[in-house]
């Protein structure tokens, strides 16, 4: 299934638009039938997406940057909220993220995971253009195009099969008749897949367009970004006939959206400061080589020469983040102060400005903390960073990035017991946050609590899809000299739960692998409490019972 999903992601990537109307008000959209539901149910879609995401998070090109992730998720989920029913019957939580890639693209994974390439984030000149991209990808998820493609592929698989049977019959006549029949069958199957891809893109465009308008964005941003895409892909897309492209030609899509724009009232929306600051961070993170950083510096210098206040602020902020990445913390703080002063500066007397009074920006605050925590040998600076992080956590309680920074600051300042208490609360509140578990493991490590350190690391690995690595950590925790009786009980229960999960994921192959592993002394030692359960089936049942009891009342220590 993961291989099928990967192929589908190639077949239906980028596009752009947005929508917010109820499904009943969307014209010409098909009702999804039982065939698609049977091929890939909503819950299976989510599970498949989560498995793919575990692989993506381990990839070097996954941009695991707090401010970027926070901005994309706040922005993307505001678009999702504009469309009633977008989360589907399974009530999916959408997750938006960025990957380091020089191609203009975005793609939707099964189950509501949506990726934006860093090049696309930099190419978008306004939030309306970015909204058109994310709205389009939300459209793919809403219409369950991946599930429908799998259903279509199963139907199309019968066409080559029928062609092969006809070819076998035609071969009795000799000559090239058999080859001609078989080739025709293959061509028909391929053409049907291309037709489905084009129809899916048109659907996503229409939904994205509606999402944009309902969320209050300028729908002409979709056309602007389509035109930019057309220029970027002209070198290869114009060489391929329209009937052989899985996406409609960009010119066709532009004409369709332009026709729809004529029916919509004009909307103008001012871009947020976060949009510009996030793009500055992405520009630095996209290419960390010396040439890449030099190009980023040149871009920021040009940006600061513009007259637009947001552009100047973004250029100065970019210089601050660039300096931070180079280890020049003093310059980073100086540039950050300039960026703040530029944006907070009131307009000159007699100048008309419709812009609202600037509100405290979490990205400025987060970067200030980041600069101070980058100086671990300066105790006074660490104390300032801790004070800022504590105040920021109260000011922005929902910011996961700042929540992590507060934990980092407590550890850096040597307040280990307070850090452990705080981070235990965090992992209870946000059980799907591997970074919080990593910080908790770090706090335990500095306290010399080895058993608890390895238990916390095991939970982090589980969330990242590394079940085998998690089992290794639990094995280390079991052998730790400070492991208490309670710790051993937690380890036993969690170990059995993970082993049961492993067997369920791998099926018969997993059972065979685990039976082979049982012959190793280390495995027998870990299963010593199950001496009375002599058969693999009995042990599997016991694991299930322990897992059930664990999920009902397990507490993270």
Coordinates of C-alpha atoms in Angstrom, one line a residue:
X1 CA 0.0 0.0 0.0
X2 CA 2.9 2.4 0.7
X3 CA 4.3 1.7 -2.7
X4 CA 0.9 2.4 -4.3
X5 CA 0.6 5.7 -2.3
X6 CA 4.1 6.8 -3.3
X7 CA 3.2 6.2 -7.0
X8 CA 0.0 8.2 -6.5
X9 CA 1.9 11.1 -5.0
X10 CA 3.8 11.4 -8.2
X11 CA 0.6 11.3 -10.2
X12 CA -1.2 14.0 -8.2
X13 CA 1.1 16.5 -6.7
X14 CA 1.0 20.3 -6.7
X15 CA -1.9 22.5 -7.6
X16 CA -3.5 25.3 -6.0
X17 CA -6.7 26.7 -4.8
X18 CA -9.0 26.7 -1.8
X19 CA -12.5 26.2 -0.7
X20 CA -14.8 26.6 2.2
X21 CA -18.4 25.8 1.1
X22 CA -20.3 22.9 2.4
X23 CA -20.0 19.8 0.2
X24 CA -23.7 20.1 -0.9
X25 CA -22.9 23.5 -2.5
X26 CA -19.9 22.3 -4.5
X27 CA -21.0 21.7 -8.1
X28 CA -20.1 18.7 -10.3
X29 CA -18.3 16.8 -7.6
X30 CA -18.9 13.1 -7.5
X31 CA -20.3 11.2 -4.5
X32 CA -17.9 8.6 -3.4
X33 CA -19.2 5.1 -3.4
X34 CA -18.6 1.9 -1.5
X35 CA -15.9 0.7 -3.9
X36 CA -13.5 3.4 -2.7
X37 CA -14.4 2.8 0.9
X38 CA -13.8 -0.9 0.6
X39 CA -10.4 -0.4 -1.2
X40 CA -9.1 2.1 1.4
X41 CA -11.2 3.1 4.3
X42 CA -10.7 6.5 6.0
X43 CA -9.1 4.8 9.0
X44 CA -6.7 2.9 6.7
X45 CA -5.9 6.1 4.9
X46 CA -4.9 7.7 8.1
X47 CA -2.8 4.7 9.2
X48 CA -1.0 4.7 5.8
X49 CA -0.3 8.4 6.0
X50 CA 1.1 8.0 9.5
X51 CA 3.4 5.2 8.4
X52 CA 4.7 7.4 5.5
X53 CA 5.1 10.3 7.8
X54 CA 7.4 8.3 10.1
X55 CA 9.7 7.8 7.2
X56 CA 9.6 11.4 6.1
X57 CA 10.4 12.7 9.6
X58 CA 13.6 10.6 9.6
X59 CA 14.6 12.1 6.3
X60 CA 17.3 14.9 6.3
X61 CA 15.2 17.0 4.0
X62 CA 12.2 17.2 6.5
X63 CA 12.3 20.8 7.7
X64 CA 11.9 20.2 11.4
X65 CA 11.8 23.9 12.3
X66 CA 9.4 25.0 15.0
X67 CA 8.4 28.4 13.6
X68 CA 7.9 27.0 10.0
X69 CA 5.8 24.0 11.2
X70 CA 3.8 26.2 13.5
X71 CA 3.0 28.8 10.8
X72 CA 2.1 26.2 8.2
X73 CA -0.2 24.3 10.6
X74 CA -1.9 27.5 11.8
X75 CA -2.3 28.7 8.3
X76 CA -3.4 25.4 6.8
X77 CA -5.9 24.6 9.6
X78 CA -7.5 28.0 9.2
X79 CA -8.3 26.9 5.6
X80 CA -9.6 23.5 6.8
X81 CA -11.9 25.3 9.2
X82 CA -13.4 27.3 6.3
X83 CA -14.8 24.1 4.8
X84 CA -17.4 22.3 6.9
X85 CA -16.8 18.5 6.8
X86 CA -13.3 18.8 5.5
X87 CA -12.1 16.4 8.3
X88 CA -14.4 13.7 7.1
X89 CA -16.2 11.1 9.1
X90 CA -13.0 10.0 10.8
X91 CA -12.4 13.6 12.0
X92 CA -8.8 13.7 10.8
X93 CA -6.3 16.2 12.2
X94 CA -4.6 17.8 9.3
X95 CA -0.8 18.2 9.5
X96 CA 1.1 20.6 7.3
X97 CA 4.9 20.4 6.9
X98 CA 7.7 21.5 4.7
X99 CA 10.4 19.5 2.9
X100 CA 13.7 20.8 1.5
X101 CA 13.3 20.6 -2.3
X102 CA 14.2 22.9 -5.2
X103 CA 11.2 22.0 -7.2
X104 CA 7.9 24.0 -7.2
X105 CA 5.6 21.4 -5.7
X106 CA 3.3 20.3 -2.9
X107 CA 1.6 17.0 -2.3
X108 CA -1.0 15.4 -0.1
X109 CA -0.5 12.1 1.7
X110 CA -3.4 9.8 2.7
X111 CA -5.2 10.8 5.9
X112 CA -4.6 14.6 5.9
X113 CA -0.8 15.0 5.8
X114 CA 0.1 17.8 3.4
X115 CA 3.7 18.8 2.4
X116 CA 5.0 22.0 0.8
X117 CA 8.4 22.1 -0.9
X118 CA 10.7 24.8 0.3
X119 CA 11.1 26.2 -3.2
X120 CA 7.3 26.6 -3.4
X121 CA 7.2 28.5 -0.1
X122 CA 9.8 30.9 -1.4
X123 CA 8.1 31.3 -4.8
X124 CA 4.8 32.3 -3.3
X125 CA 4.6 36.1 -3.3
X126 CA 1.6 36.4 -1.0
X127 CA -0.5 34.4 1.4
X128 CA -3.2 34.2 -1.1
X129 CA -0.9 32.3 -3.5
X130 CA 0.1 29.9 -0.7
X131 CA -3.5 29.5 0.3
X132 CA -4.3 28.4 -3.3
X133 CA -1.7 25.6 -3.1
X134 CA -2.8 24.3 0.3
X135 CA -6.4 24.7 -0.6
X136 CA -5.8 22.5 -3.7
X137 CA -4.1 19.8 -1.6
X138 CA -6.9 19.9 1.0
X139 CA -9.2 19.3 -2.0
X140 CA -7.4 16.1 -2.8
X141 CA -7.9 14.9 0.8
X142 CA -11.5 16.0 1.0
X143 CA -12.4 14.1 -2.2
X144 CA -10.3 11.1 -1.2
X145 CA -8.5 11.0 -4.5
X146 CA -5.9 8.4 -3.3
X147 CA -8.6 6.0 -2.3
X148 CA -10.4 6.5 -5.5
X149 CA -7.2 6.0 -7.5
X150 CA -6.6 2.7 -5.9
X151 CA -10.2 1.7 -6.8
X152 CA -9.6 2.8 -10.3
X153 CA -6.4 1.0 -10.6
X154 CA -8.0 -2.3 -9.5
X155 CA -10.6 -1.8 -12.2
X156 CA -8.0 -1.0 -14.8
X157 CA -6.0 -4.1 -13.9
X158 CA -8.7 -6.1 -15.6
X159 CA -8.0 -4.4 -18.9
X160 CA -4.5 -5.7 -19.5
X161 CA -5.6 -9.1 -18.2
X162 CA -8.4 -9.2 -20.8
X163 CA -6.0 -7.9 -23.4
X164 CA -3.6 -10.8 -22.6
X165 CA -6.4 -13.4 -23.1
X166 CA -7.4 -11.8 -26.4
X167 CA -3.7 -11.7 -27.4
X168 CA -3.4 -15.4 -26.7
X169 CA -6.4 -16.2 -28.9
X170 CA -5.1 -13.8 -31.6
X171 CA -1.7 -15.5 -31.6
X172 CA -3.2 -18.6 -33.3
X173 CA -3.7 -16.4 -36.4
X174 CA 0.0 -15.6 -36.5
X175 CA 1.7 -12.4 -37.4
X176 CA 1.6 -9.2 -35.3
X177 CA -2.1 -9.5 -34.3
X178 CA -1.3 -10.7 -30.7
X179 CA 1.1 -7.8 -30.1
X180 CA -1.3 -5.3 -31.4
X181 CA -4.2 -6.5 -29.2
X182 CA -2.0 -6.5 -26.1
X183 CA -0.5 -3.0 -26.8
X184 CA -4.0 -1.6 -27.3
X185 CA -5.2 -3.0 -23.9
X186 CA -2.2 -1.5 -22.1
X187 CA -2.7 1.9 -23.8
X188 CA -6.4 2.0 -22.8
X189 CA -5.5 1.2 -19.1
X190 CA -2.8 4.0 -19.1
X191 CA -5.1 6.5 -20.7
X192 CA -7.8 5.8 -18.1
X193 CA -5.3 6.5 -15.3
X194 CA -4.3 9.7 -17.0
X195 CA -7.9 10.8 -17.4
X196 CA -8.6 10.1 -13.7
X197 CA -5.5 12.2 -12.7
X198 CA -6.7 15.1 -14.8
X199 CA -10.2 14.9 -13.4
X200 CA -8.8 14.8 -9.8
X201 CA -6.7 17.9 -10.4
X202 CA -9.7 19.8 -11.8
X203 CA -11.8 18.8 -8.8
X204 CA -9.0 19.9 -6.4
X205 CA -8.7 23.2 -8.3
X206 CA -12.4 23.9 -7.9
X207 CA -12.4 23.0 -4.2
X208 CA -9.3 25.0 -3.5
X209 CA -10.8 28.0 -5.3
X210 CA -13.8 27.8 -3.0
X211 CA -11.7 27.4 0.1
X212 CA -9.7 30.5 -0.7
X213 CA -12.7 32.7 -1.2
X214 CA -14.5 31.4 1.9
X215 CA -11.3 32.0 4.0
X216 CA -11.1 35.6 2.8
X217 CA -8.1 35.3 0.5
X218 CA -7.8 36.9 -2.9
X219 CA -8.8 34.2 -5.5
X220 CA -6.7 35.9 -8.2
X221 CA -3.7 34.5 -6.2
X222 CA -4.4 31.1 -7.7
X223 CA -4.0 32.5 -11.2
X224 CA -0.8 34.3 -10.3
X225 CA 0.7 31.2 -8.9
X226 CA -0.5 29.1 -11.9
X227 CA 1.3 31.5 -14.2
X228 CA 4.5 31.2 -12.1
X229 CA 4.2 27.5 -12.3
X230 CA 3.8 27.6 -16.0
X231 CA 7.0 29.5 -16.4
X232 CA 8.9 27.1 -14.1
X233 CA 7.7 24.0 -15.8
X234 CA 7.7 25.2 -19.4
X235 CA 10.9 23.4 -20.3
X236 CA 9.3 20.0 -20.0
X237 CA 5.5 20.3 -19.8
X238 CA 5.1 21.9 -23.3
X239 CA 6.9 19.0 -24.9
X240 CA 4.2 16.5 -23.7
X241 CA 0.8 16.4 -25.4
X242 CA -2.1 17.4 -23.2
X243 CA -3.7 13.9 -23.6
X244 CA -0.6 12.3 -22.1
X245 CA -0.4 14.5 -19.0
X246 CA -1.9 13.4 -15.7
X247 CA -2.4 17.1 -14.8
X248 CA -4.5 19.4 -17.0
X249 CA -2.3 21.8 -18.9
X250 CA -1.6 24.9 -16.8
X251 CA -3.1 27.1 -19.5
X252 CA -6.4 25.2 -19.2
X253 CA -6.4 25.5 -15.5
X254 CA -5.7 29.2 -15.7
X255 CA -8.6 29.8 -18.1
X256 CA -11.0 27.8 -15.8
X257 CA -10.0 29.8 -12.7
X258 CA -10.2 33.1 -14.5
X259 CA -13.7 32.3 -15.6
X260 CA -14.6 31.6 -12.0
X261 CA -12.9 34.8 -10.7
X262 CA -15.2 37.0 -12.9
X263 CA -18.2 35.7 -10.9
X264 CA -16.5 36.6 -7.5
X265 CA -16.3 40.0 -5.7
X266 CA -12.8 41.3 -5.4
X267 CA -11.1 40.7 -2.1
X268 CA -7.9 42.3 -0.8
X269 CA -6.1 40.8 2.2
X270 CA -2.9 42.1 3.8
X271 CA -0.3 39.4 4.4
X272 CA 0.8 38.6 7.9
X273 CA 4.4 39.4 9.1
X274 CA 4.8 35.7 9.9
X275 CA 4.5 34.8 6.2
X276 CA 7.6 36.9 5.4
X277 CA 9.6 35.8 8.5
X278 CA 8.9 32.1 7.8
X279 CA 10.1 32.6 4.2
X280 CA 13.3 34.1 5.5
X281 CA 13.9 31.1 7.7
X282 CA 13.1 28.7 4.8
X283 CA 15.6 30.5 2.5
X284 CA 18.4 30.0 5.0
X285 CA 17.5 26.4 5.8
X286 CA 17.0 25.4 2.1
X287 CA 20.7 25.4 1.4
X288 CA 23.2 25.4 4.2
X289 CA 26.2 25.3 2.0
X290 CA 28.6 28.3 1.8
X291 CA 27.2 29.2 -1.6
X292 CA 23.6 28.8 -0.4
X293 CA 24.2 31.0 2.6
X294 CA 26.0 33.6 0.4
X295 CA 23.0 33.7 -2.0
X296 CA 20.6 34.1 0.9
X297 CA 22.7 37.0 2.2
X298 CA 22.6 38.7 -1.2
X299 CA 18.8 38.3 -1.3
X300 CA 18.3 39.7 2.2
X301 CA 20.5 42.7 1.3
X302 CA 18.3 43.4 -1.7
X303 CA 15.2 43.0 0.3
X304 CA 16.3 45.6 2.8
X305 CA 16.6 48.2 0.1
X306 CA 12.8 48.0 -0.7
X307 CA 10.4 50.5 0.7
X308 CA 7.8 48.0 2.0
X309 CA 8.1 47.7 5.8
X310 CA 7.4 44.0 5.9
X311 CA 10.0 43.3 3.2
X312 CA 12.6 45.3 5.1
X313 CA 11.7 43.6 8.3
X314 CA 12.0 40.2 6.6
X315 CA 15.4 41.1 5.2
X316 CA 16.7 42.2 8.6
X317 CA 15.2 39.1 10.2
X318 CA 16.8 36.9 7.6
X319 CA 20.2 38.4 8.4
X320 CA 19.6 37.7 12.1
X321 CA 18.8 34.0 11.4
X322 CA 21.6 33.7 8.9
X323 CA 24.1 35.1 11.5
X324 CA 22.7 32.7 14.1
X325 CA 23.3 29.7 11.8
X326 CA 26.9 30.9 11.3
X327 CA 27.4 31.1 15.1
X328 CA 27.6 34.9 15.2
X329 CA 25.2 35.4 18.1
X330 CA 26.1 39.0 18.7
X331 CA 25.3 40.0 15.1
X332 CA 22.2 37.8 15.2
X333 CA 20.9 39.7 18.2
X334 CA 21.7 43.1 16.6
X335 CA 19.9 42.3 13.4
X336 CA 16.9 40.9 15.3
X337 CA 16.6 44.1 17.3
X338 CA 16.7 46.1 14.0
X339 CA 13.9 43.9 12.6
X340 CA 11.8 44.5 15.6
X341 CA 12.4 48.2 15.6
X342 CA 11.5 48.4 11.9
X343 CA 8.2 46.6 12.2
X344 CA 7.2 48.4 15.5
X345 CA 8.1 51.9 14.1
X346 CA 4.9 53.9 13.6
X347 CA 4.2 55.5 10.2
X348 CA 5.5 59.0 9.6
X349 CA 3.2 61.9 10.5
X350 CA 0.6 62.6 7.8
X351 CA 1.1 59.1 6.2
X352 CA -2.0 57.1 5.8
X353 CA -1.7 53.5 6.9
X354 CA -4.5 50.9 7.1
X355 CA -2.2 48.5 8.9
X356 CA -3.3 47.6 12.4
X357 CA -1.0 48.2 15.4
X358 CA 1.6 45.4 15.4
X359 CA 0.9 42.7 17.9
X360 CA 3.6 40.7 19.7
X361 CA 5.0 38.2 17.3
X362 CA 6.0 34.7 18.5
X363 CA 8.6 34.3 15.9
X364 CA 10.6 37.3 17.1
X365 CA 10.3 36.0 20.7
X366 CA 11.3 32.5 19.7
X367 CA 14.3 33.6 17.8
X368 CA 15.5 35.8 20.6
X369 CA 15.4 32.8 22.9
X370 CA 17.1 30.7 20.3
X371 CA 20.0 33.2 20.1
X372 CA 20.5 33.1 23.9
X373 CA 20.3 29.3 24.2
X374 CA 23.0 29.1 21.5
X375 CA 25.5 30.5 24.1
X376 CA 25.6 27.7 26.6
X377 CA 28.9 28.9 28.2
X378 CA 27.4 32.3 29.1
X379 CA 25.5 31.7 32.3
X380 CA 24.1 35.3 32.3
X381 CA 22.8 34.9 28.8
X382 CA 21.2 31.5 29.6
X383 CA 19.4 33.1 32.6
X384 CA 18.1 35.8 30.3
X385 CA 16.9 33.1 27.8
X386 CA 15.2 31.3 30.6
X387 CA 13.4 34.4 31.8
X388 CA 12.3 35.1 28.2
X389 CA 11.2 31.6 27.6
X390 CA 9.1 31.5 30.8
X391 CA 7.4 34.8 29.9
X392 CA 6.9 33.6 26.3
X393 CA 5.3 30.3 27.4
X394 CA 2.7 32.3 29.4
X395 CA 2.1 34.7 26.5
X396 CA 1.9 31.9 23.8
X397 CA 0.6 28.9 25.7
X398 CA -0.3 27.0 22.5
X399 CA 3.0 27.4 20.8
X400 CA 4.8 24.0 20.7
X401 CA 8.0 25.5 19.7
X402 CA 8.2 27.9 22.6
X403 CA 7.1 25.1 24.9
X404 CA 10.1 23.1 23.8
X405 CA 12.4 26.1 24.2
X406 CA 11.2 26.6 27.8
X407 CA 12.2 23.0 28.5
X408 CA 15.5 23.5 26.9
X409 CA 16.1 26.7 28.9
X410 CA 15.3 24.9 32.2
X411 CA 17.8 22.2 31.3
X412 CA 20.5 24.7 30.2
X413 CA 20.1 26.6 33.4
X414 CA 20.6 23.5 35.5
X415 CA 17.0 23.5 36.9
X416 CA 16.7 19.8 36.2
X417 CA 14.0 18.8 38.7
X418 CA 11.8 21.6 37.5
X419 CA 12.5 20.7 33.9
X420 CA 11.6 17.1 34.5
X421 CA 8.4 18.0 36.2
X422 CA 7.4 20.4 33.5
X423 CA 8.3 18.0 30.7
X424 CA 6.4 15.2 32.3
X425 CA 3.3 17.4 32.2
X426 CA 4.0 18.2 28.6
X427 CA 4.2 14.6 27.4
X428 CA 0.9 13.9 29.3
X429 CA -0.8 16.8 27.5
X430 CA 0.8 16.1 24.1
X431 CA 1.3 12.4 23.8
X432 CA 2.2 12.6 20.1
X433 CA 5.2 14.9 20.7
X434 CA 8.5 13.1 20.2
X435 CA 10.6 16.3 20.9
X436 CA 9.1 16.6 24.4
X437 CA 10.1 13.0 25.1
X438 CA 13.6 13.7 23.9
X439 CA 13.9 16.7 26.2
X440 CA 12.6 14.7 29.1
X441 CA 15.2 12.0 28.4
X442 CA 17.8 14.7 28.3
X443 CA 16.7 16.0 31.7
X444 CA 16.8 12.5 33.2
X445 CA 20.2 11.9 31.7
X446 CA 21.7 15.0 33.4
X447 CA 20.0 13.8 36.7
X448 CA 21.7 10.4 36.3
X449 CA 18.3 8.6 36.1
X450 CA 19.3 6.1 33.5
X451 CA 16.2 3.9 33.6
X452 CA 13.8 6.8 33.2
X453 CA 16.0 8.3 30.4
X454 CA 15.8 5.1 28.3
X455 CA 12.0 4.8 29.0
X456 CA 11.5 8.3 27.7
X457 CA 13.7 7.6 24.6
X458 CA 11.7 4.5 23.9
X459 CA 8.5 6.6 23.7
X460 CA 10.2 9.0 21.4
X461 CA 11.3 6.2 19.1
X462 CA 7.8 4.7 19.1
X463 CA 6.3 8.0 17.9
X464 CA 8.9 8.2 15.1
X465 CA 8.1 4.7 14.0
X466 CA 11.2 3.0 15.4
X467 CA 9.5 0.1 17.3
X468 CA 12.7 -2.0 17.3
X469 CA 14.8 0.9 18.5
X470 CA 12.2 1.5 21.3
X471 CA 12.5 -2.2 22.3
X472 CA 16.3 -1.7 22.5
X473 CA 15.8 1.3 24.8
X474 CA 13.5 -0.6 27.0
X475 CA 16.1 -3.4 27.2
X476 CA 18.7 -0.8 28.3
X477 CA 16.2 0.6 30.9
X478 CA 15.7 -2.9 32.3
X479 CA 19.4 -3.3 32.8
X480 CA 20.0 0.1 34.4
X481 CA 21.2 -0.1 38.0
X482 CA 18.6 2.5 39.2
X483 CA 15.6 0.7 37.7
X484 CA 13.0 0.3 40.5
X485 CA 10.4 -2.4 40.8
X486 CA 7.8 0.0 39.5
X487 CA 10.1 0.9 36.5
X488 CA 10.5 -2.8 35.8
X489 CA 6.7 -3.3 35.7
X490 CA 6.3 -0.3 33.4
X491 CA 9.0 -1.7 31.1
X492 CA 7.5 -5.2 31.1
X493 CA 4.0 -3.9 30.2
X494 CA 5.3 -1.5 27.5
X495 CA 7.6 -4.1 26.0
X496 CA 4.7 -6.6 25.6
X497 CA 2.5 -3.9 24.0
X498 CA 5.2 -3.0 21.5
X499 CA 5.9 -6.7 20.7
X500 CA 2.1 -7.2 20.1
X501 CA 2.0 -4.1 17.9
X502 CA 5.0 -5.5 16.0
X503 CA 3.3 -8.8 15.4
X504 CA 0.1 -7.1 14.2
X505 CA 2.0 -4.9 11.8
X506 CA 4.1 -7.7 10.3
X507 CA 1.5 -10.4 10.4
X508 CA 2.8 -13.9 9.9
X509 CA 6.2 -12.7 8.9
X510 CA 6.4 -10.8 12.2
X511 CA 5.4 -13.9 14.2
X512 CA 8.1 -15.9 12.5
X513 CA 10.7 -13.3 13.1
X514 CA 9.8 -13.1 16.8
X515 CA 9.8 -16.8 17.2
X516 CA 13.4 -16.8 15.8
X517 CA 14.3 -14.0 18.2
X518 CA 12.9 -16.0 21.1
X519 CA 15.8 -18.4 20.7
X520 CA 18.3 -15.7 21.6
X521 CA 19.2 -15.5 25.3
X522 CA 18.5 -11.7 25.6
X523 CA 14.9 -12.3 24.4
X524 CA 14.4 -15.1 26.8
X525 CA 15.6 -12.9 29.6
X526 CA 13.1 -10.2 28.6
X527 CA 10.3 -12.8 28.5
X528 CA 11.2 -14.5 31.8
X529 CA 7.9 -13.6 33.4
X530 CA 6.1 -15.7 30.8
X531 CA 7.7 -19.0 31.6
X532 CA 4.3 -20.6 32.1
X533 CA 3.3 -19.5 28.5
X534 CA 5.1 -22.0 26.5
X535 CA 3.5 -21.4 23.1
X536 CA 3.8 -18.3 20.9
X537 CA 0.1 -18.0 20.7
X538 CA -0.3 -17.9 24.5
X539 CA 2.5 -15.3 24.7
X540 CA 0.7 -13.3 22.1
X541 CA -2.6 -13.3 24.0
X542 CA -0.7 -12.3 27.2
X543 CA 0.9 -9.4 25.3
X544 CA -2.5 -8.2 24.2
X545 CA -3.9 -8.3 27.7
X546 CA -1.0 -6.4 29.1
X547 CA -1.2 -3.9 26.2
X548 CA -4.9 -3.3 26.9
X549 CA -4.3 -2.7 30.6
X550 CA -1.4 -0.4 29.8
X551 CA -3.3 1.8 27.5
X552 CA -6.1 2.2 30.0
X553 CA -4.0 3.5 32.9
X554 CA -0.3 3.9 32.0
X555 CA 1.4 7.0 33.4
X556 CA 4.6 8.5 32.1
X557 CA 7.0 9.0 35.0

